[in-house]
Amino acid sequence: GDSVTQTEGLVTLTEGLPVMLNCTYQTAYSTFLFWYVQHLNEAPKLLLKSSTDNKRTEHQGFHATLHKSSSSFHLQKSSAQLSDSALYYCALSDRGNMGYKLTFGTGTSLLVDP
Amino acid sequence: GPKVLQIPSHQIIDMGQMVTLNCDPVSNHLYFYWYKQILGQQMEFLVNFYNGKVMEKSKLFKDQFSVERPDGSYFTLKIQPTALEDSAVYFCASSEQDNYAEQFFGPGTRLTVL
């Protein structure tokens, strides 16, 4: 079945430094990847999505490029802000027998220090 | 932006009791989902629902689970009877279309079964 791997459970860095959160996936079918961000006590919210190979997608200062050759969809930002501290989930959308569902990674907690 | 509400935010019940988790989806959305997240693990798909019917359910969706959306009101997840392993955070989501459209998530209901 489908799977999503996020290798870092916790990433801690200083404000102003670049961010990179890793995401790799396995799927036998179509490829539509998402990044969701969840701030403390809030709902997960969509940050980025892509299905186009080798095309950079950007939103709110974050960017990611889907690379089907390496099955990766890493999340990056050039300069971290304190408000970026949150839980980040990479997810893969797949069509099951009927209807769509998301397969999530275990999530990466990003902690940005001043 | 569009919001999904979940009631209650926390629920503590004794094993064997029935519990109903309520979700108020985005008003014009037609597709509804439940995901389960055990502490320290990733969110996992339970079920999706459209036009009054379950479209697909995962192996986590036990016989004791049921979903419904009577008369366009709350989308509910009922567990009867509950078991200790049902302790988790349950996330509701909704989407406008049945494709790779964004799923909007609620903040989750933390269920503790004693």
Tab-separated table of C-alpha atoms in Angstrom:
chain	number	residue	atom	x	y	z
A	1	GLY	CA	0.000	0.000	0.000
A	2	ASP	CA	0.880	3.673	-0.062
A	3	SER	CA	3.262	5.086	2.515
A	4	VAL	CA	4.818	8.431	3.406
A	5	THR	CA	8.064	8.777	5.325
A	6	GLN	CA	9.133	11.822	7.287
A	7	THR	CA	12.492	11.007	8.783
A	8	GLU	CA	12.743	13.845	11.293
A	9	GLY	CA	10.462	13.812	14.285
A	10	LEU	CA	11.772	17.099	15.617
A	11	VAL	CA	13.692	19.881	13.910
A	12	THR	CA	15.004	22.717	16.034
A	13	LEU	CA	16.642	25.744	14.500
A	14	THR	CA	17.305	29.404	15.045
A	15	GLU	CA	15.168	32.134	13.546
A	16	GLY	CA	16.525	33.258	10.184
A	17	LEU	CA	18.075	29.954	9.235
A	18	PRO	CA	16.773	27.902	6.300
A	19	VAL	CA	14.236	25.152	6.813
A	20	MET	CA	14.139	21.782	5.094
A	21	LEU	CA	11.742	19.057	6.123
A	22	ASN	CA	12.072	15.761	4.336
A	23	CYS	CA	9.276	13.750	2.756
A	24	THR	CA	9.504	10.636	0.634
A	25	TYR	CA	6.688	8.407	-0.482
A	26	GLN	CA	5.766	5.098	-2.038
A	27	THR	CA	2.758	4.620	-4.247
A	28	ALA	CA	1.792	2.347	-7.081
A	29	TYR	CA	-0.683	4.752	-8.624
A	30	SER	CA	-1.181	8.458	-9.165
A	31	THR	CA	0.869	10.993	-7.282
A	32	PHE	CA	-0.644	13.971	-5.544
A	33	LEU	CA	1.339	15.245	-2.571
A	34	PHE	CA	0.362	17.681	0.161
A	35	TRP	CA	1.984	19.479	3.057
A	36	TYR	CA	-0.310	20.279	5.976
A	37	VAL	CA	0.696	22.470	8.932
A	38	GLN	CA	-0.848	22.192	12.380
A	39	HIS	CA	-0.284	24.838	15.012
A	40	LEU	CA	-0.886	24.017	18.648
A	41	ASN	CA	-4.550	23.287	19.406
A	42	GLU	CA	-5.585	24.117	15.853
A	43	ALA	CA	-6.759	22.105	12.868
A	44	PRO	CA	-4.275	20.908	10.243
A	45	LYS	CA	-4.314	23.349	7.335
A	46	LEU	CA	-3.143	22.875	3.777
A	47	LEU	CA	0.179	24.557	3.090
A	48	LEU	CA	1.177	23.223	-0.344
A	49	LYS	CA	0.087	20.659	-2.876
A	50	SER	CA	1.463	19.350	-6.142
A	51	SER	CA	1.072	16.649	-8.738
A	52	THR	CA	3.430	18.061	-11.371
A	53	ASP	CA	6.860	16.536	-11.646
A	54	ASN	CA	9.810	18.895	-11.178
A	55	LYS	CA	7.661	21.986	-10.750
A	56	ARG	CA	8.219	24.215	-7.717
A	57	THR	CA	5.090	25.181	-5.801
A	58	GLU	CA	5.102	28.025	-3.279
A	59	HIS	CA	2.850	29.395	-0.566
A	60	GLN	CA	3.379	31.620	2.450
A	61	GLY	CA	7.148	31.627	1.965
A	62	PHE	CA	7.403	27.842	1.849
A	63	HIS	CA	8.155	25.891	-1.296
A	64	ALA	CA	8.398	22.297	-2.410
A	65	THR	CA	9.143	20.469	-5.638
A	66	LEU	CA	7.741	17.065	-6.447
A	67	HIS	CA	10.459	14.788	-7.802
A	68	LYS	CA	8.931	11.558	-9.025
A	69	SER	CA	12.325	10.100	-9.908
A	70	SER	CA	13.303	10.136	-6.238
A	71	SER	CA	9.757	9.970	-4.816
A	72	SER	CA	10.349	13.094	-2.783
A	73	PHE	CA	8.461	16.235	-1.844
A	74	HIS	CA	10.684	18.104	0.625
A	75	LEU	CA	9.424	21.303	2.238
A	76	GLN	CA	11.754	24.291	2.304
A	77	LYS	CA	11.867	27.891	3.424
A	78	SER	CA	14.764	30.271	3.055
A	79	SER	CA	14.437	31.911	6.451
A	80	ALA	CA	12.585	30.490	9.442
A	81	GLN	CA	10.317	32.662	11.570
A	82	LEU	CA	9.183	32.105	15.137
A	83	SER	CA	5.612	31.709	13.873
A	84	ASP	CA	6.681	28.734	11.759
A	85	SER	CA	6.897	26.613	14.901
A	86	ALA	CA	4.295	23.913	14.304
A	87	LEU	CA	3.740	20.294	13.313
A	88	TYR	CA	4.152	19.597	9.595
A	89	TYR	CA	2.587	16.617	7.883
A	90	CYS	CA	3.388	15.329	4.432
A	91	ALA	CA	0.498	13.434	2.854
A	92	LEU	CA	-0.247	11.477	-0.299
A	93	SER	CA	-3.682	11.446	-1.893
A	94	ASP	CA	-4.838	8.236	-3.418
A	95	ARG	CA	-8.007	6.933	-4.870
A	96	GLY	CA	-9.135	3.794	-3.130
A	97	ASN	CA	-11.883	1.485	-4.287
A	98	MET	CA	-14.313	4.387	-4.052
A	99	GLY	CA	-13.405	7.929	-3.147
A	100	TYR	CA	-10.166	9.552	-2.132
A	101	LYS	CA	-8.173	9.379	1.045
A	102	LEU	CA	-4.973	10.829	2.434
A	103	THR	CA	-2.030	8.780	3.653
A	104	PHE	CA	0.010	10.763	6.166
A	105	GLY	CA	3.565	10.679	7.358
A	106	THR	CA	4.286	10.696	11.077
A	107	GLY	CA	4.830	14.447	11.073
A	108	THR	CA	7.784	16.694	11.860
A	109	SER	CA	7.685	19.147	14.726
A	110	LEU	CA	9.486	22.344	13.797
A	111	LEU	CA	10.668	24.475	16.684
A	112	VAL	CA	12.135	27.869	15.823
A	113	ASP	CA	14.119	29.600	18.541
A	114	PRO	CA	14.885	33.321	18.723
B	1	GLY	CA	-11.079	30.461	5.423
B	2	PRO	CA	-13.567	27.613	5.595
B	3	LYS	CA	-13.695	25.917	8.974
B	4	VAL	CA	-14.629	22.474	10.165
B	5	LEU	CA	-15.828	22.299	13.753
B	6	GLN	CA	-15.659	19.279	16.023
B	7	ILE	CA	-17.603	18.734	19.211
B	8	PRO	CA	-16.505	17.928	21.857
B	9	SER	CA	-12.808	18.748	21.921
B	10	HIS	CA	-12.221	16.146	24.633
B	11	GLN	CA	-14.235	13.140	25.753
B	12	ILE	CA	-13.484	10.696	28.542
B	13	ILE	CA	-15.601	7.572	28.806
B	14	ASP	CA	-15.513	4.136	30.359
B	15	MET	CA	-14.763	1.114	28.230
B	16	GLY	CA	-17.923	-0.442	26.851
B	17	GLN	CA	-19.876	2.793	26.712
B	18	MET	CA	-21.095	4.399	23.521
B	19	VAL	CA	-19.625	7.647	22.247
B	20	THR	CA	-20.643	9.944	19.422
B	21	LEU	CA	-18.176	12.379	17.925
B	22	ASN	CA	-19.686	15.303	16.063
B	23	CYS	CA	-18.360	17.167	13.063
B	24	ASP	CA	-19.763	20.313	11.477
B	25	PRO	CA	-18.236	20.320	7.967
B	26	VAL	CA	-17.797	23.237	5.587
B	27	SER	CA	-21.289	24.182	4.440
B	28	ASN	CA	-21.051	23.463	0.700
B	29	HIS	CA	-18.876	20.378	0.983
B	30	LEU	CA	-20.240	17.020	-0.059
B	31	TYR	CA	-17.493	14.580	0.895
B	32	PHE	CA	-16.657	13.753	4.492
B	33	TYR	CA	-13.855	11.851	6.179
B	34	TRP	CA	-12.716	10.579	9.539
B	35	TYR	CA	-9.074	9.999	10.471
B	36	LYS	CA	-7.659	8.490	13.660
B	37	GLN	CA	-4.389	9.467	15.295
B	38	ILE	CA	-3.015	7.425	18.168
B	39	LEU	CA	-0.543	9.343	20.334
B	40	GLY	CA	2.864	9.471	18.689
B	41	GLN	CA	1.668	7.961	15.420
B	42	GLN	CA	0.466	9.342	12.124
B	43	MET	CA	-3.087	10.168	11.200
B	44	GLU	CA	-4.736	7.183	9.550
B	45	PHE	CA	-7.755	7.093	7.281
B	46	LEU	CA	-10.875	5.533	8.754
B	47	VAL	CA	-13.726	6.213	6.354
B	48	ASN	CA	-15.097	8.495	3.666
B	49	PHE	CA	-18.745	9.318	3.137
B	50	TYR	CA	-20.820	10.803	0.351
B	51	ASN	CA	-24.506	11.151	-0.396
B	52	GLY	CA	-25.535	9.361	2.738
B	53	LYS	CA	-23.280	6.372	2.168
B	54	VAL	CA	-19.903	5.052	3.182
B	55	MET	CA	-17.732	4.959	0.097
B	56	GLU	CA	-14.712	3.277	1.564
B	57	LYS	CA	-13.492	2.235	4.979
B	58	SER	CA	-10.123	1.072	6.201
B	59	LYS	CA	-9.348	-1.971	8.300
B	60	LEU	CA	-9.280	0.387	11.315
B	61	PHE	CA	-13.009	1.005	10.858
B	62	LYS	CA	-14.224	-1.788	13.091
B	63	ASP	CA	-17.747	-3.206	13.202
B	64	GLN	CA	-18.314	-1.138	16.332
B	65	PHE	CA	-17.901	2.054	14.298
B	66	SER	CA	-20.628	3.759	12.314
B	67	VAL	CA	-21.027	7.092	10.542
B	68	GLU	CA	-23.995	9.102	9.426
B	69	ARG	CA	-25.112	12.595	8.531
B	70	PRO	CA	-28.832	12.764	9.247
B	71	ASP	CA	-30.688	15.524	7.383
B	72	GLY	CA	-27.544	17.433	6.476
B	73	SER	CA	-26.652	18.166	10.078
B	74	TYR	CA	-23.568	16.976	11.910
B	75	PHE	CA	-21.446	14.262	10.377
B	76	THR	CA	-21.046	11.804	13.251
B	77	LEU	CA	-18.769	8.960	14.200
B	78	LYS	CA	-20.309	6.569	16.690
B	79	ILE	CA	-18.394	3.897	18.534
B	80	GLN	CA	-20.460	1.279	20.341
B	81	PRO	CA	-19.112	-0.300	22.442
B	82	THR	CA	-15.819	1.462	22.988
B	83	ALA	CA	-12.555	-0.351	23.692
B	84	LEU	CA	-9.294	0.803	25.249
B	85	GLU	CA	-7.584	0.865	21.840
B	86	ASP	CA	-10.095	3.436	20.631
B	87	SER	CA	-8.286	6.085	22.667
B	88	ALA	CA	-6.956	8.542	20.079
B	89	VAL	CA	-7.546	11.902	18.476
B	90	TYR	CA	-10.201	11.710	15.801
B	91	PHE	CA	-10.051	14.251	12.985
B	92	CYS	CA	-12.969	15.057	10.751
B	93	ALA	CA	-12.418	16.494	7.274
B	94	SER	CA	-14.561	17.613	4.374
B	95	SER	CA	-13.959	18.425	0.728
B	96	GLU	CA	-15.951	20.021	-2.037
B	97	GLN	CA	-15.104	17.508	-4.701
B	98	ASP	CA	-14.162	13.890	-4.990
B	99	ASN	CA	-10.757	14.134	-6.562
B	100	TYR	CA	-7.435	15.415	-5.332
B	101	ALA	CA	-9.169	18.431	-3.848
B	102	GLU	CA	-8.055	19.886	-0.556
B	103	GLN	CA	-9.531	18.298	2.516
B	104	PHE	CA	-10.358	20.784	5.261
B	105	PHE	CA	-9.735	19.442	8.728
B	106	GLY	CA	-11.278	20.098	12.103
B	107	PRO	CA	-9.134	20.501	15.237
B	108	GLY	CA	-9.851	16.956	16.392
B	109	THR	CA	-11.623	15.291	19.299
B	110	ARG	CA	-9.387	13.673	21.876
B	111	LEU	CA	-11.103	10.489	23.052
B	112	THR	CA	-9.890	8.739	26.176
B	113	VAL	CA	-11.349	5.331	26.981
B	114	LEU	CA	-10.723	4.192	30.553
